[in-house]
Tab-separated table of C-alpha atoms and ligand atoms in Angstrom:
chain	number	residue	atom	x	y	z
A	228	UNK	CA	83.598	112.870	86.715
A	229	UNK	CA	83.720	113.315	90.254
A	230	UNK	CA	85.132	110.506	92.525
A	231	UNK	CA	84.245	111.193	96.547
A	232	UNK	CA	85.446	108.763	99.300
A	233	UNK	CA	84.363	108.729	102.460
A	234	UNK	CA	86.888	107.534	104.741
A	235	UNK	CA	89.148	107.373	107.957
A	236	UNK	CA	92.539	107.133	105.941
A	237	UNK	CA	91.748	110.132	103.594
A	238	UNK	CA	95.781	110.500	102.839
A	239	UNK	CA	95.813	107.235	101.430
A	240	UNK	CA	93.697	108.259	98.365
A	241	UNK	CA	95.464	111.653	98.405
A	242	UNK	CA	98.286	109.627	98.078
A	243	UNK	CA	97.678	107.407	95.576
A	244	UNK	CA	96.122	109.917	93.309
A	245	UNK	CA	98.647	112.443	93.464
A	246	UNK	CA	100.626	110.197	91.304
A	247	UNK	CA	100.821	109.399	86.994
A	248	UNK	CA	97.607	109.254	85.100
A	249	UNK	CA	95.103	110.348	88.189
A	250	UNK	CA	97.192	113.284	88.991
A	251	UNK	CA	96.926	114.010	85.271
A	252	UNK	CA	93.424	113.481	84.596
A	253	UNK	CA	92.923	115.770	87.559
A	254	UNK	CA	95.343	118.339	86.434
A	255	UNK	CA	93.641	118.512	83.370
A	256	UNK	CA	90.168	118.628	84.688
A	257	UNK	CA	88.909	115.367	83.522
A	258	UNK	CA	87.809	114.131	87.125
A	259	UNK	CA	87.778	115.426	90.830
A	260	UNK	CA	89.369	113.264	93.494
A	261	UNK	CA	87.449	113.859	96.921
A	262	UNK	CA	88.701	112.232	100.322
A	263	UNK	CA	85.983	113.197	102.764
A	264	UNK	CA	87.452	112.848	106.184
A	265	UNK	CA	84.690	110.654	108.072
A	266	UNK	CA	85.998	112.255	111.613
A	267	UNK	CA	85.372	115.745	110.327
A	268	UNK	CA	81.087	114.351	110.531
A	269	UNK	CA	81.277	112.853	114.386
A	270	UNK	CA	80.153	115.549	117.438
A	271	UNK	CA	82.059	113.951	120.272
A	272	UNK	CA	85.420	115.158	121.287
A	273	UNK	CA	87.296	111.683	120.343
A	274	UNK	CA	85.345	111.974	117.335
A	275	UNK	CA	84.245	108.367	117.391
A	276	UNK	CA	83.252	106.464	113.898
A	277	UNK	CA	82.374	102.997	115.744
A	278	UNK	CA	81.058	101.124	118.217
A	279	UNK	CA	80.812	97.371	119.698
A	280	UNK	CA	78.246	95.293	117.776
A	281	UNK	CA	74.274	94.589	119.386
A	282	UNK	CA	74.757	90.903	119.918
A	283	UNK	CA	78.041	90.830	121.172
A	284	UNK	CA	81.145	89.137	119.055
A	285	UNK	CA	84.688	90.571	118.543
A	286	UNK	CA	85.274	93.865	116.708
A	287	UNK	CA	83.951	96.808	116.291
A	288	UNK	CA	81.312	97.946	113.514
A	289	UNK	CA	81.184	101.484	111.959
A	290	UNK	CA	78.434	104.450	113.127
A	291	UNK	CA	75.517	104.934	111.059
A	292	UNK	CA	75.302	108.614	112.203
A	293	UNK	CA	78.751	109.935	110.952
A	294	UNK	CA	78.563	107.926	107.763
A	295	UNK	CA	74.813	109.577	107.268
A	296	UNK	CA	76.082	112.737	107.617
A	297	UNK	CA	79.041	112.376	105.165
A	298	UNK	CA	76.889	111.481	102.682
A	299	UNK	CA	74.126	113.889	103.096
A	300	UNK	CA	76.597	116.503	102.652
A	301	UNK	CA	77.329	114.779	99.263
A	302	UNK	CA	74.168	114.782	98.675
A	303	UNK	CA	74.595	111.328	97.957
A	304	UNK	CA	72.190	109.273	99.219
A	305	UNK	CA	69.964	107.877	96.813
A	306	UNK	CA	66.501	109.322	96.766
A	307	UNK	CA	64.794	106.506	96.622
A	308	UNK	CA	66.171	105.843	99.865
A	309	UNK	CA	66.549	108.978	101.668
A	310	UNK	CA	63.326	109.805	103.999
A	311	UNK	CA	61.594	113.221	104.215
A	312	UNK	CA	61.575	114.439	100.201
A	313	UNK	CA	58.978	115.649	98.793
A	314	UNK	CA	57.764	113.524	95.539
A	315	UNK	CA	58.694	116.642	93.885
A	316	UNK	CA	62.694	117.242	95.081
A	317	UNK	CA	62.635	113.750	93.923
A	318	UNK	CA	61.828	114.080	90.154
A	319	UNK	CA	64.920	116.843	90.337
A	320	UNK	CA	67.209	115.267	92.195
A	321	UNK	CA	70.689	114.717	91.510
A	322	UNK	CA	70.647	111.035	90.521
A	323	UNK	CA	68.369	111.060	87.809
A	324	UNK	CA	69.768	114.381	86.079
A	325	UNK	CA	73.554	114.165	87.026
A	326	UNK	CA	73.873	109.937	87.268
A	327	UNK	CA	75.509	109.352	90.399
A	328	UNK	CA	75.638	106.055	92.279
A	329	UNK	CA	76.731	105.259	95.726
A	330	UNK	CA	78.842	102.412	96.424
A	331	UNK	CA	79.823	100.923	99.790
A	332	UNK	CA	83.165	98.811	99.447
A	333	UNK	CA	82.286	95.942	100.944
A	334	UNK	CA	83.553	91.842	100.203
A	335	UNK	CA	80.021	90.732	100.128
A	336	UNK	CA	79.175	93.045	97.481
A	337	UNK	CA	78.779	92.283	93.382
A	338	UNK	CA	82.267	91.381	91.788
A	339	UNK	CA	83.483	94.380	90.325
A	340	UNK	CA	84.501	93.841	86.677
A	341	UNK	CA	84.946	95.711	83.653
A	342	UNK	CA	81.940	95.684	82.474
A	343	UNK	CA	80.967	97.640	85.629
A	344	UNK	CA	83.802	99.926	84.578
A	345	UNK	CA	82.275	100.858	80.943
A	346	UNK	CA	78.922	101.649	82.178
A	347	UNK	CA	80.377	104.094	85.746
A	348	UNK	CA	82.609	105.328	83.265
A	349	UNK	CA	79.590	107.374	82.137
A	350	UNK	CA	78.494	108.724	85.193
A	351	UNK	CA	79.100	112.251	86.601
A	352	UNK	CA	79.782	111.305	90.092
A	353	UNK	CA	80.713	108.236	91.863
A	354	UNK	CA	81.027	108.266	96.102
A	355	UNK	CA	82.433	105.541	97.969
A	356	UNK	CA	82.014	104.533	101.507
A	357	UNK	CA	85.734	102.994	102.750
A	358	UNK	CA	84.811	100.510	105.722
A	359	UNK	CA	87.197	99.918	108.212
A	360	UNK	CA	87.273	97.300	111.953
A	361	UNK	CA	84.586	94.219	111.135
A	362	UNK	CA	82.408	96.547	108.744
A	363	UNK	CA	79.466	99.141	108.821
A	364	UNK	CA	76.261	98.948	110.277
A	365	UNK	CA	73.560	97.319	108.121
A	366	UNK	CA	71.790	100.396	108.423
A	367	UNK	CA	74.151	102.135	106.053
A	368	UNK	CA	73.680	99.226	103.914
A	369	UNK	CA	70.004	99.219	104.065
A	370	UNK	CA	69.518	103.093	103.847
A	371	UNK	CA	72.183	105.065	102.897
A	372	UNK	CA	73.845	103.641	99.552
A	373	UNK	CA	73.020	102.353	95.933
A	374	UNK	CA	75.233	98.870	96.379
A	375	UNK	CA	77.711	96.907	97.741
A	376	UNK	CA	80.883	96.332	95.524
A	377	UNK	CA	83.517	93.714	95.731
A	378	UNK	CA	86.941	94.402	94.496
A	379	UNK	CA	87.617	89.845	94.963
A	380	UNK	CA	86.874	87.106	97.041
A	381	UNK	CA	89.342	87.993	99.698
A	382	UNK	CA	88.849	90.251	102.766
A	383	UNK	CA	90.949	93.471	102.850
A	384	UNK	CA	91.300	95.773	105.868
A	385	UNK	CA	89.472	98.527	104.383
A	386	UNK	CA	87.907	99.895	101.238
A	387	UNK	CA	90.060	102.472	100.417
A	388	UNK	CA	92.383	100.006	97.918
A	389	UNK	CA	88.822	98.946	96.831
A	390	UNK	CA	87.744	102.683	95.933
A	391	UNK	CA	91.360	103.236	94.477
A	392	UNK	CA	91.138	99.979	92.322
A	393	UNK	CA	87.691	101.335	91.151
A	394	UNK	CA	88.734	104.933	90.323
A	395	UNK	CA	91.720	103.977	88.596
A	396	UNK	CA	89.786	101.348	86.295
A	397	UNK	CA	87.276	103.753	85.768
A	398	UNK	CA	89.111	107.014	85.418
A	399	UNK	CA	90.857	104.952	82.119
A	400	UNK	CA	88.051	104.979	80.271
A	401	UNK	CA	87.124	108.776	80.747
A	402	UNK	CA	88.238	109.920	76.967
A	403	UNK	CA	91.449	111.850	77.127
A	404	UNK	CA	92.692	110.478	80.599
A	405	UNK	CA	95.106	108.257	78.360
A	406	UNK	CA	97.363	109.389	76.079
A	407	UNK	CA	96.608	107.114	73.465
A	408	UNK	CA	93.008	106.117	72.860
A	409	UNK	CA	93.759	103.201	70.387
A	410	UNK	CA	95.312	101.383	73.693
A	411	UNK	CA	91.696	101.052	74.873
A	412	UNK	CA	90.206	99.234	72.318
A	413	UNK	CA	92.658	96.499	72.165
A	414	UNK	CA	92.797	95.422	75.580
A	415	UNK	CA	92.285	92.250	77.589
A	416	UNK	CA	88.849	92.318	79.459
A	417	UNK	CA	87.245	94.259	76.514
A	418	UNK	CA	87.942	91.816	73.815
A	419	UNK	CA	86.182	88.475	74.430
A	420	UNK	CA	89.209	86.658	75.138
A	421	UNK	CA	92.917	87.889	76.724
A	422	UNK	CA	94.857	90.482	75.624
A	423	UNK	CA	97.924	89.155	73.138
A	424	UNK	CA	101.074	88.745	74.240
A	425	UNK	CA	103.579	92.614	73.444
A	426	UNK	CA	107.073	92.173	73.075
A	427	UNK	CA	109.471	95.312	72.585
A	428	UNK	CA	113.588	95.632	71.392
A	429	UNK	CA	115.160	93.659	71.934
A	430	UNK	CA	114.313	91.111	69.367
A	431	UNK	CA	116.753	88.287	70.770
A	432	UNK	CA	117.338	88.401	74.531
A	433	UNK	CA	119.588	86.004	75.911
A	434	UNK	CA	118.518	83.864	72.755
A	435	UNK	CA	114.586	84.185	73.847
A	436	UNK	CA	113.573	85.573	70.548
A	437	UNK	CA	110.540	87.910	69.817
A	438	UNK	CA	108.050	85.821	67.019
A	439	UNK	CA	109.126	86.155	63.363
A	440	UNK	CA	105.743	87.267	62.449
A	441	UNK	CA	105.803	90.525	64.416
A	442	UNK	CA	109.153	91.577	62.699
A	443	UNK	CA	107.716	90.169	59.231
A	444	UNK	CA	105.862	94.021	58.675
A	445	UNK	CA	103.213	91.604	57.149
A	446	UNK	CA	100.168	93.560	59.347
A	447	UNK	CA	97.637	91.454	57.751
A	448	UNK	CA	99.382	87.807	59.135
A	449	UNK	CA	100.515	90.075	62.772
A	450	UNK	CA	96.651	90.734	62.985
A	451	UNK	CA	95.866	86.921	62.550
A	452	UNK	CA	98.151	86.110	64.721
A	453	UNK	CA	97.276	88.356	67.369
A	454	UNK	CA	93.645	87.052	67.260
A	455	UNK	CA	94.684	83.428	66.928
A	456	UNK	CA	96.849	83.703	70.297
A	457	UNK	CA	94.273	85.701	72.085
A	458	UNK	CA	91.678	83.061	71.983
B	649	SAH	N1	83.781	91.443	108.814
B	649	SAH	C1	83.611	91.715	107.428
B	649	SAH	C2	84.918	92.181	106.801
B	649	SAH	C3	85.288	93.575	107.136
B	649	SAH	S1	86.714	94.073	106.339
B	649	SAH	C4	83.155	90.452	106.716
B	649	SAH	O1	83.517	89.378	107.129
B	649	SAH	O2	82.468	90.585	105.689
B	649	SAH	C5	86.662	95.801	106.586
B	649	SAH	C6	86.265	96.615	105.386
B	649	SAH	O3	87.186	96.389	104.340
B	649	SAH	C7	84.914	96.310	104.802
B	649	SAH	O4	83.894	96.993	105.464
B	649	SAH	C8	85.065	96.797	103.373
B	649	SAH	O5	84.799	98.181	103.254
B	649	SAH	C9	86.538	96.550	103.095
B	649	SAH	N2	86.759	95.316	102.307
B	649	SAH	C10	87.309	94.166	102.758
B	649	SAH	N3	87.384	93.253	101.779
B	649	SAH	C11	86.894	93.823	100.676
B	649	SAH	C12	86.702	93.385	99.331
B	649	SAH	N4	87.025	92.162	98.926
B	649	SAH	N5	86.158	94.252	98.462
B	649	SAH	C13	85.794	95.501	98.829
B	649	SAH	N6	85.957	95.972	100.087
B	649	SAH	C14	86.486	95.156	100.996
């Protein structure tokens, strides 16, 4: 799986992934981590990536051209999108045989949940376009990318935490990224209700005692319990 990010702040995902189970999935080839440095796509000497917004108001909004450019040298605009293909390029193209999707981080966008993470989890390249200042023009929206993904119902400064929050929740479910598959399938999010409560040694701490039926070795009454709580 290959992760690219399109963004101002590329060390910030360099950062981030250079760390624990993304520097290990990438060590072990289970999925590519690509900053793509937004700058390196702009032709003026100041190498500009906004501009004040048509209509006045405070801020600035993001190019279309650099962003364009980044992601045509993905090749990651979606072809039903893109303009000048040929019907034929278009039966071949990348999304339909390799899966890809592009995904602007943006706090309008759909909720990102778990669900979203199971079903990316099986694609073969993700790309995400990081806005920065009040946003990115709608053009980029309109044209350029597959959807608009919320990481909450807040506004961040960016969409780089956005992209990391994504990559990490999908790069999980990639089989071998964690050490231990069983952890997956017991997990809050993926069963209907919450994960159960874990306790580890000690079992009395300062007199706040671990449950009796977890040191019973009774596996039958720890599942029951387990379920029973997680409701
Ligand atoms: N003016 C915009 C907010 C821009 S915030 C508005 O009111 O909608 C700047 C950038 O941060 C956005 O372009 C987006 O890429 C990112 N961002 C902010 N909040 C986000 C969220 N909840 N989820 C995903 N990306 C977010």
């Amino acid at each position: 799986m290959k992760f690219n990010i399109i963004t101002i702040f590329p060390n910030i995902i360099k950062s981030y992934c250079s760390e624990t189970i993304l520097k290990r999935a990438q060590q072990n080839n289970l999925i590519t981590v690509n900053p793509v440095y937004l700058r390196d796509f702009t032709e003026d000497k100041h190498q500009t990536v906004d501009d004040t917004p048509y209509g006045g108001g405070a801020g600035m909004v993001m190019k279309p051209e650099p962003l364009y450019k980044a992601l045509k040298s993905l090749d990651a605009i979606p072809f039903r999108k893109a303009d000048g293909l040929s019907k034929v390029k278009k039966i071949f193209s990348g999304d339909v045989k390799k899966k890809k999707r592009t995904i602007l981080l943006s706090p309008r966008g759909r909720q990102f949940d778990q669900r979203i993470a199971e079903e990316w989890s099986k694609y073969s390249e993700l790309t995400f376009v990081c806005g920065r200042y009040e946003g990115v023009d709608q053009r980029v929206v309109d044209h350029m990318i597959d959807e608009e993904v919320s990481v909450g119902p807040y506004v961040l400064a960016g969409g780089e935490l956005g992209a990391l929050i994504i990559i990490e929740a999908v790069s999980r479910l990639i089989p071998g990224v964690l050490g231990n598959e069983e952890s997956l399938k017991e997990e809050t999010h993926t069963l209907e209700g919450v994960e159960y409560p874990q306790y580890t040694k000690p079992a009395d701490f300062k007199g706040w005692k671990v449950p009796d039926v977890l040191l019973s070795g009774d596996h039958k009454r720890i599942a029951e319990w387990r379920r029973e709580i997680s409701r």
